[in-house]
CSV table of C-alpha atoms in Angstrom, one decimal:
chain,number,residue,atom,x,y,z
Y,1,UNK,CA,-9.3,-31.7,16.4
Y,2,UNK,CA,-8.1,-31.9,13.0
Y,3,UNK,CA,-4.6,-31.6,13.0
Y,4,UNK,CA,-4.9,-29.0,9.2
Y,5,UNK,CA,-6.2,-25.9,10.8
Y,6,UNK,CA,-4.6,-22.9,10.6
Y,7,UNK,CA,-4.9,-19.2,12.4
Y,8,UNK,CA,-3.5,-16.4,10.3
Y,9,UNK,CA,-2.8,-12.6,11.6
Y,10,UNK,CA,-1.5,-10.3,9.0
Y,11,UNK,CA,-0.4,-6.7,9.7
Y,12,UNK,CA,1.7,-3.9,8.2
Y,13,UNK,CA,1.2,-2.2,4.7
Y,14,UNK,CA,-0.4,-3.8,1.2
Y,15,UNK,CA,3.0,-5.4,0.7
Y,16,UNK,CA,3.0,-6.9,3.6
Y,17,UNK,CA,-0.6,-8.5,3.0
Y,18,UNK,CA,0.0,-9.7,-0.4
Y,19,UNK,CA,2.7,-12.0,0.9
Y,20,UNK,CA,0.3,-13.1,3.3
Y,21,UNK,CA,-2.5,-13.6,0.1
Y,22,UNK,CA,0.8,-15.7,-0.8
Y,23,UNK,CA,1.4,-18.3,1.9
Y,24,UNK,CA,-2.2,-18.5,2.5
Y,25,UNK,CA,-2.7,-19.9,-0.8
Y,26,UNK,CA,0.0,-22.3,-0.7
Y,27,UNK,CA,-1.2,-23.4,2.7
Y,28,UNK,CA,-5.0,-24.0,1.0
Y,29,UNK,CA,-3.3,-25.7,-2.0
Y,30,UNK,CA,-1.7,-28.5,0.6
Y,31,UNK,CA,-4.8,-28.8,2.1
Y,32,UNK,CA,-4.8,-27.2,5.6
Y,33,UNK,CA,-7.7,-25.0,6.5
Y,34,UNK,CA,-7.6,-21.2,7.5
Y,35,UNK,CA,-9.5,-20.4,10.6
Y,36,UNK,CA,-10.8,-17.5,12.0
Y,37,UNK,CA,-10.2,-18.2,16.0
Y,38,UNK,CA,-7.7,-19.0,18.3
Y,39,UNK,CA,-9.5,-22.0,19.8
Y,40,UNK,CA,-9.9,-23.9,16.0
Y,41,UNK,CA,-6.6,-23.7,15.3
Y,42,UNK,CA,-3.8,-26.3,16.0
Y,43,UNK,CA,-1.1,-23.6,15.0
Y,44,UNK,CA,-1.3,-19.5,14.1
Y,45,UNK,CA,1.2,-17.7,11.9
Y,46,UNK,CA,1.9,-14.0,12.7
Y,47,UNK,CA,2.9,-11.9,9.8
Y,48,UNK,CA,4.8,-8.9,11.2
Y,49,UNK,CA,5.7,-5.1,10.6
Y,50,UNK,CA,8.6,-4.0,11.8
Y,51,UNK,CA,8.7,-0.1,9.9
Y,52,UNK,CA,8.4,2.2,12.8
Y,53,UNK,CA,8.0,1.8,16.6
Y,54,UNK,CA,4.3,2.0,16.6
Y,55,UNK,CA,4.1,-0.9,14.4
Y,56,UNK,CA,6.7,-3.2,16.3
Y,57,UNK,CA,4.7,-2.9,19.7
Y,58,UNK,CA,1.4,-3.9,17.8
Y,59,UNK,CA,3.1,-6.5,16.2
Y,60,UNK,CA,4.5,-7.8,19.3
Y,61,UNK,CA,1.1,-7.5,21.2
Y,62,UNK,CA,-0.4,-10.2,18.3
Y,63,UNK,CA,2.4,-12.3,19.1
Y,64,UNK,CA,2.2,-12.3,23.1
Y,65,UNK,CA,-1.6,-13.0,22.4
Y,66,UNK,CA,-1.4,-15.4,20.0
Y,67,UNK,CA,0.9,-17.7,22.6
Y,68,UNK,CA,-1.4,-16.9,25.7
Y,69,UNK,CA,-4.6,-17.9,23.3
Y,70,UNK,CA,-3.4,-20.9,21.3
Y,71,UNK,CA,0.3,-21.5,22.5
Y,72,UNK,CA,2.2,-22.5,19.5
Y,73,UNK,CA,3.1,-19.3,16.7
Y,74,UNK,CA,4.8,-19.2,13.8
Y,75,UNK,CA,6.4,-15.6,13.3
Y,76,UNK,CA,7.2,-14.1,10.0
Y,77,UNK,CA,7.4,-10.7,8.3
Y,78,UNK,CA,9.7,-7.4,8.7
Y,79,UNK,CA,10.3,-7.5,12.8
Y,80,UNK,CA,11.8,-11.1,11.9
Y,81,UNK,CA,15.1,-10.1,11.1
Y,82,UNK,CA,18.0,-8.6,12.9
Y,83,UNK,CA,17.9,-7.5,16.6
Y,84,UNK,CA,14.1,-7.9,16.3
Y,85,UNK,CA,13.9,-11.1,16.0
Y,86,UNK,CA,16.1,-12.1,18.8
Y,87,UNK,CA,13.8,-10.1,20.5
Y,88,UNK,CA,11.0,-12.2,19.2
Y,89,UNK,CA,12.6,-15.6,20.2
Y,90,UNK,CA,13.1,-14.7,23.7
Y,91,UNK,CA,9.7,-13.9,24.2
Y,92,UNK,CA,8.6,-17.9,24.4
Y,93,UNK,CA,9.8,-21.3,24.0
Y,94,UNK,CA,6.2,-21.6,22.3
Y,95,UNK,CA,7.1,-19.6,19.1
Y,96,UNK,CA,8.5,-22.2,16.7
Y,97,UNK,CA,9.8,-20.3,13.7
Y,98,UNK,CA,11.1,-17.0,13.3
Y,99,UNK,CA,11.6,-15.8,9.5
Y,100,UNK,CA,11.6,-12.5,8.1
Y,101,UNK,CA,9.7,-10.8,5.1
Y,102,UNK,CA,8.3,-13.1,1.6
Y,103,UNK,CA,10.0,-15.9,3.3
Y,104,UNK,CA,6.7,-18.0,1.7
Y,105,UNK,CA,8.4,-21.4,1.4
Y,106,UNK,CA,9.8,-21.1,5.2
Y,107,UNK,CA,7.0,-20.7,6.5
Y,108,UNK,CA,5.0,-23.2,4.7
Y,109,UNK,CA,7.7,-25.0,5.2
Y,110,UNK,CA,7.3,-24.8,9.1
Y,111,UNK,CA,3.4,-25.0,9.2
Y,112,UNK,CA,3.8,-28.9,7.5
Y,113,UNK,CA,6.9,-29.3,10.1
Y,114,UNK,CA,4.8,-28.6,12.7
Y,115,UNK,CA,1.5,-29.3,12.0
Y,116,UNK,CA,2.1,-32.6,9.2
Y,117,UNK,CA,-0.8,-34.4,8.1
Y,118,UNK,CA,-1.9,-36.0,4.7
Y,119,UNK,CA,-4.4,-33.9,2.9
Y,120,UNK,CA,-7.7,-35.3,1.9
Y,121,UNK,CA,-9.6,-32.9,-0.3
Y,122,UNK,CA,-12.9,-32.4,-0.9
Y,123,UNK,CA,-12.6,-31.3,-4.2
Y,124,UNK,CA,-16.3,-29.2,-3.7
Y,125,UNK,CA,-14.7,-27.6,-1.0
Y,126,UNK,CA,-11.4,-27.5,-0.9
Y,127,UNK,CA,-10.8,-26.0,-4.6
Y,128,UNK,CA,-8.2,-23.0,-4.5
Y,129,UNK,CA,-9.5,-20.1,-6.5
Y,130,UNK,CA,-7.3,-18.9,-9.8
Y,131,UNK,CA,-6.1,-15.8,-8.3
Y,132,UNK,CA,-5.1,-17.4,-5.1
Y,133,UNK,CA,-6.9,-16.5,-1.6
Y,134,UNK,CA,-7.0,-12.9,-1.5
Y,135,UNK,CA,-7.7,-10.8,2.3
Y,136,UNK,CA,-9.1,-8.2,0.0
Y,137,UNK,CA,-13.0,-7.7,-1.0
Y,138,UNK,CA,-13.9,-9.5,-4.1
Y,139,UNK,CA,-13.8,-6.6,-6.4
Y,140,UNK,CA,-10.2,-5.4,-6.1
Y,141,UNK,CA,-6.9,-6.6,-5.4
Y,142,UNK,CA,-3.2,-5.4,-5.0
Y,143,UNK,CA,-1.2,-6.4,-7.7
Y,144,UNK,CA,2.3,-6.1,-6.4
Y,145,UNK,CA,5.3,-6.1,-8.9
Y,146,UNK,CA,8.5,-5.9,-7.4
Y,147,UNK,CA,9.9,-6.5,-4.1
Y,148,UNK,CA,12.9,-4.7,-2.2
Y,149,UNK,CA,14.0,-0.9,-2.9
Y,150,UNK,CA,17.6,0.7,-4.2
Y,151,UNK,CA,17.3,3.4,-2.2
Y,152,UNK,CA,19.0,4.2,1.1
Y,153,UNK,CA,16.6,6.9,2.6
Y,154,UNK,CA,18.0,7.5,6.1
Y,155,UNK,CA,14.7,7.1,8.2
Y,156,UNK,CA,14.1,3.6,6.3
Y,157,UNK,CA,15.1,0.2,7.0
Y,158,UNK,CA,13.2,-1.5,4.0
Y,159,UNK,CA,16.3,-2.3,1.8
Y,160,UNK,CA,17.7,-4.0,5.4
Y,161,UNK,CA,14.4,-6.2,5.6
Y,162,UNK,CA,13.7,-6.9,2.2
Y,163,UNK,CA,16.7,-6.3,0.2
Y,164,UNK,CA,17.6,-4.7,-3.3
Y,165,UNK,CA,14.9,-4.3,-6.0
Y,166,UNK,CA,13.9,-7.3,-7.5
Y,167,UNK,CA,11.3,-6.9,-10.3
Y,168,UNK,CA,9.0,-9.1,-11.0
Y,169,UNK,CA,9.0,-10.9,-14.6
Y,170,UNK,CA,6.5,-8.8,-16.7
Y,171,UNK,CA,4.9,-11.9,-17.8
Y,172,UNK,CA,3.8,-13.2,-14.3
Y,173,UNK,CA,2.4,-9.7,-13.2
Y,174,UNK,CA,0.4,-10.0,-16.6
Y,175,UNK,CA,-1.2,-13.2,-16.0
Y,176,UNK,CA,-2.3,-12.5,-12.6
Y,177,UNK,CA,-3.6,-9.4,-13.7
Y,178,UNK,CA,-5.7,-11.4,-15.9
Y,179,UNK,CA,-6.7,-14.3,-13.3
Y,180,UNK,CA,-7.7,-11.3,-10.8
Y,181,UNK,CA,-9.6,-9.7,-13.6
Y,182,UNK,CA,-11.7,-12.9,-14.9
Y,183,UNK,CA,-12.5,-13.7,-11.2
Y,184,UNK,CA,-14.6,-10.2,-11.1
Y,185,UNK,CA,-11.8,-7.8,-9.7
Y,186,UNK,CA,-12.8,-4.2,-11.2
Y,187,UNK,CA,-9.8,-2.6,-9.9
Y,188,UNK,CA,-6.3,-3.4,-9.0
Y,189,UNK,CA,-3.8,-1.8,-7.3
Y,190,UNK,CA,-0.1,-1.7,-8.6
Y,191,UNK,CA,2.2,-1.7,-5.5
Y,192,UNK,CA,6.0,-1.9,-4.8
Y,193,UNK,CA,8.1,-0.3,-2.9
Y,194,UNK,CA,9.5,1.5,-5.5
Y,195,UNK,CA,6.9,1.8,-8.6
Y,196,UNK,CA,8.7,3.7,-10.9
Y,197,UNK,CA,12.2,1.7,-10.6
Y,198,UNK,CA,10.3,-1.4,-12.1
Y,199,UNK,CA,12.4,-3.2,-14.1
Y,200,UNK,CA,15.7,-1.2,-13.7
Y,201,UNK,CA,17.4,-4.0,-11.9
Y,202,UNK,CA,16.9,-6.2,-15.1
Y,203,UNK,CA,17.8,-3.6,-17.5
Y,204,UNK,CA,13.8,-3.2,-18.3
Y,205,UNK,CA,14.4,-6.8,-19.9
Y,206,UNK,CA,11.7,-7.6,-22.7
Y,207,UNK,CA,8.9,-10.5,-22.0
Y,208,UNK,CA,6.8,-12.0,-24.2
Y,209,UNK,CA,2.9,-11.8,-22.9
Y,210,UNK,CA,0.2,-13.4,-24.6
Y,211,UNK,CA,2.7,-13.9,-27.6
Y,212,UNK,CA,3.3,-10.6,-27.8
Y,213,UNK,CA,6.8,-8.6,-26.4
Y,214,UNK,CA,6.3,-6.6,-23.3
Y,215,UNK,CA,9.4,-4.5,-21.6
Y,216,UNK,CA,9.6,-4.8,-18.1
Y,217,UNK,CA,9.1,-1.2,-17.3
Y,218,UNK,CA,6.4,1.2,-15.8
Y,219,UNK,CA,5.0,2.8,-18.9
Y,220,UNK,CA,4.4,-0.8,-21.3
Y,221,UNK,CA,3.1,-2.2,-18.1
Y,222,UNK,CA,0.4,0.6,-17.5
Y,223,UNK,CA,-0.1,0.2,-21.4
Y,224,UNK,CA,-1.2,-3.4,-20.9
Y,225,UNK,CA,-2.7,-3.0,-17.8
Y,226,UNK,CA,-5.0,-0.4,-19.2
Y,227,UNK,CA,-6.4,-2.8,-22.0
Y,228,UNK,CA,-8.0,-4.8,-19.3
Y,229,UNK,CA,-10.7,-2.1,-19.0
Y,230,UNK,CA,-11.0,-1.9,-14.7
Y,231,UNK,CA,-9.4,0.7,-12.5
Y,232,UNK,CA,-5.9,0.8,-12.2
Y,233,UNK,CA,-4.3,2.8,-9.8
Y,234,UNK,CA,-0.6,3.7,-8.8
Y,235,UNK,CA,0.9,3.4,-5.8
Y,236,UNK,CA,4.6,4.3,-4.4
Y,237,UNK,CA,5.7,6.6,-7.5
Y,238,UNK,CA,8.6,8.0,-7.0
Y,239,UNK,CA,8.7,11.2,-9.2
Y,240,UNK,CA,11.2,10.6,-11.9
Y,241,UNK,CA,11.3,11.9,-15.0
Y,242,UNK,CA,9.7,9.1,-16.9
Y,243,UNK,CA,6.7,9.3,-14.9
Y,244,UNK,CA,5.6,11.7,-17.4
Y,245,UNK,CA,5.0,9.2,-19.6
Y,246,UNK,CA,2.6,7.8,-17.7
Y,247,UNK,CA,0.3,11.4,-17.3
Y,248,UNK,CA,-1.4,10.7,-21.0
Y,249,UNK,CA,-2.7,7.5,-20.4
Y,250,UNK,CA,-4.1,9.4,-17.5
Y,251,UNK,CA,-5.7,12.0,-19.3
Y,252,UNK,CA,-6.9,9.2,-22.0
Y,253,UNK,CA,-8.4,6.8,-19.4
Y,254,UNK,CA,-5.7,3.8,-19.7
Y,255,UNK,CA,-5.2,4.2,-15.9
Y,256,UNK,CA,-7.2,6.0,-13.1
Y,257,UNK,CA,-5.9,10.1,-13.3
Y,258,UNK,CA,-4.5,9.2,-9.9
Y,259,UNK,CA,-0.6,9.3,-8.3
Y,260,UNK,CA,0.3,8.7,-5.0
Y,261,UNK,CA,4.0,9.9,-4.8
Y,262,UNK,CA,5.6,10.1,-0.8
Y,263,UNK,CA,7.3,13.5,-1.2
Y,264,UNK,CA,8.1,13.6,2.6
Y,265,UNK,CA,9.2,17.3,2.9
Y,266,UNK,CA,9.7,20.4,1.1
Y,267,UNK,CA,12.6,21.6,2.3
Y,268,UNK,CA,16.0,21.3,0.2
Y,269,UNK,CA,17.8,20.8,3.5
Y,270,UNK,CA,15.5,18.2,5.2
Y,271,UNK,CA,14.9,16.3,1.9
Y,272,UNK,CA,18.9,16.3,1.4
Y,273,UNK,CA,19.3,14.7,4.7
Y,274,UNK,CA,16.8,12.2,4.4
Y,275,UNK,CA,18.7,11.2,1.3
Y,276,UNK,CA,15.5,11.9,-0.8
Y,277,UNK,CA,16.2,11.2,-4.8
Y,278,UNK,CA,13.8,14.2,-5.6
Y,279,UNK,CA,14.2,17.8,-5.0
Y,280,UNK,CA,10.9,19.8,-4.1
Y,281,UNK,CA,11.5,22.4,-6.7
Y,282,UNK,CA,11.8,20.1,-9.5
Y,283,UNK,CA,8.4,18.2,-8.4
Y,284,UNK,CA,6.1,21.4,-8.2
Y,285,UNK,CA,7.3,21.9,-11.5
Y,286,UNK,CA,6.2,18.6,-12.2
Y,287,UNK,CA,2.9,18.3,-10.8
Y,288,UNK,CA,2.0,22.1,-13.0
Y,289,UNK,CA,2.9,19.5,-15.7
Y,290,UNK,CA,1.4,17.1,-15.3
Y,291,UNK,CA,-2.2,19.3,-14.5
Y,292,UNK,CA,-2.0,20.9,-17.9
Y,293,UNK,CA,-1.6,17.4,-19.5
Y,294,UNK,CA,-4.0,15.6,-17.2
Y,295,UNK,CA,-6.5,18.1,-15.2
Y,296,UNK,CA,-8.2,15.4,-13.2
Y,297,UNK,CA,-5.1,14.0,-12.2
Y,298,UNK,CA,-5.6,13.2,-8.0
Y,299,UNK,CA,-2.3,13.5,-6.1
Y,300,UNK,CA,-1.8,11.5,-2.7
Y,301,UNK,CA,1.0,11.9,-0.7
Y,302,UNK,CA,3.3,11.2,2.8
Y,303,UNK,CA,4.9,13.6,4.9
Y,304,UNK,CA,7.3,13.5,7.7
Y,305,UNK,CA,7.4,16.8,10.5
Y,306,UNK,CA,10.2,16.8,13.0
Y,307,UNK,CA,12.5,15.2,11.5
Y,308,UNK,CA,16.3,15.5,13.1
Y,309,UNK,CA,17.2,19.0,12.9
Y,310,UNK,CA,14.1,20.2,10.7
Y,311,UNK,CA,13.7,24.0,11.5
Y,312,UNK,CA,11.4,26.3,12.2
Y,313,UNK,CA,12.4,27.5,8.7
Y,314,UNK,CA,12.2,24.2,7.2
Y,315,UNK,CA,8.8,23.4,8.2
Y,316,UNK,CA,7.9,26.7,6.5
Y,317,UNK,CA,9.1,25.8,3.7
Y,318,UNK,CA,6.9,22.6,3.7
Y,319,UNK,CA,3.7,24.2,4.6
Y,320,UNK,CA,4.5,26.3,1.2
Y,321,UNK,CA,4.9,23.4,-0.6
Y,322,UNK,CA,1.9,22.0,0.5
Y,323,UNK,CA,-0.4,25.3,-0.2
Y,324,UNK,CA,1.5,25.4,-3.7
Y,325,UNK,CA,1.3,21.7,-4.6
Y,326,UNK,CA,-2.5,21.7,-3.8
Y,327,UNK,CA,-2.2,17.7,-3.1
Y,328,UNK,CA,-6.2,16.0,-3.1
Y,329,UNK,CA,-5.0,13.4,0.0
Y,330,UNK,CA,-2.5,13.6,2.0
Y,331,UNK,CA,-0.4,11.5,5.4
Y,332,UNK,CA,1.7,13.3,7.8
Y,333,UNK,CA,3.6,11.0,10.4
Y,334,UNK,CA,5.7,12.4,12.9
Y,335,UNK,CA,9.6,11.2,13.0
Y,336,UNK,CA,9.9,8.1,14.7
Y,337,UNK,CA,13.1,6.7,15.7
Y,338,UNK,CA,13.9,3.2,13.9
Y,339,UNK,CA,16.2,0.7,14.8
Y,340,UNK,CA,19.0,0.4,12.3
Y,341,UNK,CA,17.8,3.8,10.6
Y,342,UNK,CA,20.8,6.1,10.1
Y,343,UNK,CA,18.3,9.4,10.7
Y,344,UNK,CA,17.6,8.1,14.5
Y,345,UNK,CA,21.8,8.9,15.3
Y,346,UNK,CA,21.4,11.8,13.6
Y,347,UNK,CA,22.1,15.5,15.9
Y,348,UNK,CA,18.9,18.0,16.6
Y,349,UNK,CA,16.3,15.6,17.2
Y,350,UNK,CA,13.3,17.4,17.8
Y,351,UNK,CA,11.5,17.5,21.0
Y,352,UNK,CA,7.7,15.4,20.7
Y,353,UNK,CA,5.8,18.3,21.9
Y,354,UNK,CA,7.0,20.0,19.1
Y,355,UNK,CA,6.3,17.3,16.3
Y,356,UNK,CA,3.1,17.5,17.6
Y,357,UNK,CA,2.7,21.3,17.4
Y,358,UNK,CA,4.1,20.8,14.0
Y,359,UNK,CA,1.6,17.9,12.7
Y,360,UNK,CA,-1.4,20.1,14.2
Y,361,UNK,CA,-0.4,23.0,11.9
Y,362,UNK,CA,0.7,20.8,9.2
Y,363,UNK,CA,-2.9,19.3,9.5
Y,364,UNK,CA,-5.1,22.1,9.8
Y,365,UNK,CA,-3.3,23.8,6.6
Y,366,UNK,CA,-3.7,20.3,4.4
Y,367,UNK,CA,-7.1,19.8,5.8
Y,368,UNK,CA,-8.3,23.7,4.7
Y,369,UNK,CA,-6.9,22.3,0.9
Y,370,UNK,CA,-9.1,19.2,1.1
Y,371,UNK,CA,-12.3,20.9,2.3
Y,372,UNK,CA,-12.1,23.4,-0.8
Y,373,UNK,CA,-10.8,20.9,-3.5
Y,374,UNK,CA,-13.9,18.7,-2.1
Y,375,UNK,CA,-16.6,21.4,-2.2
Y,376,UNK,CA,-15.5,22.3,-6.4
Y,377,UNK,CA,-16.9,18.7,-6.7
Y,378,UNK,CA,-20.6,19.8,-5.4
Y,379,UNK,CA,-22.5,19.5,-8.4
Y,380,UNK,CA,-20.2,17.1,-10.3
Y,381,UNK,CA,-21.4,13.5,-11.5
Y,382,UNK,CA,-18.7,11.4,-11.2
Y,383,UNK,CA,-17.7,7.5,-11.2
Y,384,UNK,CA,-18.0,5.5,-8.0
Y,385,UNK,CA,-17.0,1.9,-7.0
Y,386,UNK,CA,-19.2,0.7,-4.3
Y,387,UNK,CA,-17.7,-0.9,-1.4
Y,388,UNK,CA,-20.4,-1.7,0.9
Y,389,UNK,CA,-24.0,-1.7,1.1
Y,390,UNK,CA,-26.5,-1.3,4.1
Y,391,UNK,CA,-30.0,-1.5,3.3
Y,392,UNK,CA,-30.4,1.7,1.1
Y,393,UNK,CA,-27.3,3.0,2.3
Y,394,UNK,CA,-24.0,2.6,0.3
Y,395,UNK,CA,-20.7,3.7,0.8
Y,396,UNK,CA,-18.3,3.7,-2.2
Y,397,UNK,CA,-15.0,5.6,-3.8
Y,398,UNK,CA,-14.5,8.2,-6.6
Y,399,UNK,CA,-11.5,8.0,-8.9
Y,400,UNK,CA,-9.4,10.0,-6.5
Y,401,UNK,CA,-9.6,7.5,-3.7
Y,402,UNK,CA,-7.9,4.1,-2.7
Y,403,UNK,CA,-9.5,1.5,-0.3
Y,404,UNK,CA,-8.1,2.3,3.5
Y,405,UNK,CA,-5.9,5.8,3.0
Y,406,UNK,CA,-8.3,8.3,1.5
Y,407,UNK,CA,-11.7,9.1,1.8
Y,408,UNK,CA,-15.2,7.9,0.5
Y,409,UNK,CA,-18.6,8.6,-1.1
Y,410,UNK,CA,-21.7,7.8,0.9
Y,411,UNK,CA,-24.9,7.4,-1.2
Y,412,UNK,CA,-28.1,7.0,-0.3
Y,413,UNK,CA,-31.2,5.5,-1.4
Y,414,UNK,CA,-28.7,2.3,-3.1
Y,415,UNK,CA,-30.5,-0.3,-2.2
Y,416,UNK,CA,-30.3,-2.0,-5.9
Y,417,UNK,CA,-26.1,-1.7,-5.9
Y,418,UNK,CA,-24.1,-4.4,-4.9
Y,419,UNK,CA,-20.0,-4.0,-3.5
Y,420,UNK,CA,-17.8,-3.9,-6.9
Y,421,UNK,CA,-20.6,-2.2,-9.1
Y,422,UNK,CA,-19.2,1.2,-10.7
Y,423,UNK,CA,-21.9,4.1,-10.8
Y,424,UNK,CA,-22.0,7.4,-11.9
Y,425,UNK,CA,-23.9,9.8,-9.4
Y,426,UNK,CA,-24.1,13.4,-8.7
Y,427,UNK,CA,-22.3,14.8,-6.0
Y,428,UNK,CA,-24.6,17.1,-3.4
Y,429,UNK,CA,-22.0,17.2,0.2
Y,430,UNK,CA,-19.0,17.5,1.1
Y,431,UNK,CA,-17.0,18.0,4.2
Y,432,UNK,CA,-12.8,17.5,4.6
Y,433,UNK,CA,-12.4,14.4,3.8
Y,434,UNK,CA,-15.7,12.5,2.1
Y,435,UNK,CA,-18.2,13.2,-0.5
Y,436,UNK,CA,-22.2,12.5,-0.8
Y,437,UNK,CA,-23.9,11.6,-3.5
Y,438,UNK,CA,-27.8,10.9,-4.8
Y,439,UNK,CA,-29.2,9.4,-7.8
């Protein structure tokens, strides 16, 4: 066996896989191979999530089988800090490095301790791309700028696993913007964990981009983004204030009419103890705003039920929110306890039968807002980005939908389109979550 080939596993959120996209690329540029099986490869790297429960089991579950099918793992990512990475260690002398998130050089670092040998490139075969090895289809990309948050919301543990806010150089998000643009990407989406704090830990520093001055901040980089003439589409917007700015180039088609903002709750008392920076009041107000400015706007949001000491009251107040908010997508998670997350000690946890009560009615009222917002669209002709095509079946998304979280558009008779081709087509179906469309 050649002595270059590498397994990969990367789980947890679009962060999470652009710093996989990372060390994979660094891995192809010294000359070691990505493989797609246990068996082929002389070494597999696991990159972890460690956000809730859920996602530590599954993350351990890749690890236990990645030592029973190859027997020698690196381990990276969120669970690989703290307590849960001594957990991690003691699970087999056969995992040889532990490190936790964007922790690129160590791991690369450990794959050439481990698994040394002197590259040989074919240069037909082994030439790394422009943008880097992406895990996304061809025709779009995440485009993350900043990594870490400043806030200290008391069911997270992200500023413990990846620190304070640290923006990316304006600059550098520009030019890979470009590279993914001139390799064929048609639509890129801007993630963080904090979109609209970019730049605030440098003071919204100026830098210079094509020779011309750029501020590191949210609205000059939508500006430039928008010149690029693809979809753009934000993700992880807090609602501050300045996001307003941001609305017109909405309504002028800089950037896709499309926010997805993680409200969490619309209670003043729930939001208060989950140390939220936004008050539901103020954001209704905002989102009638920003409607009149932008009427196409899409909002996608997250929502937590049962969390500790959440009333009967409270989750009143957040089923009002949600039928006077009129959100177009929309999560609802259940509170999970967290490690290290100061809302697990917190008094009043609620019992699981009744976060799941809860999440059923919080469901069936969200869903009833869907199905009608979907069926105004009957009759509409509208954009679409195809994704996938079967025979003279497609399935593509509208304006109003990312890849993954929301829903799509299935078209038929599409047997000339090909994934990454935008189309306009009317819309004839609808049900709660997904659109059809014809010619």
């Amino acid at each position: 066996m050649s002595s270059n080939k590498v397994g990969f596993i990367s789980l947890g959120c679009p962060k999470a896989l652009v710093d996989s996209e990372r060390i994979l690329t660094q891995l192809k540029i010294d000359g070691y191979e990505i493989v797609p099986t246990y068996e082929d490869a002389e070494i597999v790297v696991v990159n972890t999530c460690g956000f809730i429960d859920s996602a530590k089991r599954e993350s351990l579950d890749a690890i236990s089988e990645a030592i029973s099918e190859n027997g020698r793992v690196i381990v990276t990512g969120c669970m690989g800090k703290g307590s849960d990475a001594q957990t991690i260690k003691a699970l087999s002398p056969k995992i040889l490095s532990v490190t936790g998130p964007a922790a690129y050089e160590e791991v690369v670092g450990a794959v050439h301790q481990y698994v040394p040998h002197t590259p040989s490139h074919d240069p037909l075969c082994d030439l790394v791309p422009p943008q880097g090895v992406k895990l996304t289809p061809r025709h779009y990309a995440y485009l993350k700028i900043s990594e870490g948050c400043n806030h200290r919301c008391s069911f997270c543990i992200i500023p413990d696993l990846r620190g304070d806010l640290v923006s990316r150089p304006i600059a550098e998000v520009m030019e890979e913007a470009q590279r993914l643009v001139r390799a064929g990407v048609r639509e890129l989406l801007v993630i963080s964990q904090d979109t609209s704090a970019y730049g605030v830990d440098i003071k919204y520093r100026t830098g210079f981009w094509n020779g011309r001055p750029l501020k590191t901040r949210m609205q000059e980089l939508c500006e430039a983004l928008g010149e690029f003439g693809v979809w753009v589409r934000l993700h992880y917007v807090y609602p501050y204030p300045h996001v307003d700015a941001i609305i017109p180039l909405m309504a002028q088609g800089h950037i896709l009419p499309y926010l997805d903002i993680p409200f969490q709750h619309g209670s003043p008392t729930v939001l208060a103890q989950m140390k939220r920076p936004a008050a539901a009041e103020k954001s209704l107000d905002r989102i009638e705003a920003w409607r009149k400015i932008c009427p196409d706007l899409s909002l996608r949001s997250t929502f937590i039920v049962g969390f500790p000491g959440e009333t009967e009251e409270d989750f009143n107040l957040l089923l009002d929110f949600l039928s006077e908010a009129q959100l177009d997508r929309v999560g609802c998670f259940q509170f999970s306890p967290v490690e290290g997350a100061k809302a697990s000690a917190l008094p009043n946890q609620v019992p699981d039968e009744e976060k799941q009560e809860r999440w059923n009615r919080f469901m069936a009222v969200q869903q009833q807002i869907s199905r009608t917002k979907l069926q105004d669209k009957v009759g509409q002709t509208i954009e679409i980005l195809i994704d996938e095509v079967d025979g003279q079946d497609a399935i593509g998304r509208s304006t109003a939908d990312a890849p993954e979280i929301d829903g799509r558009v299935f078209l038929d008779n599409a047997s000339d389109l090909n994934p990454g081709d935008l189309v306009k087509a009317q819309i004839t179906a609808a049900d709660d979550y997904d659109l059809w469309a014809g010619g």
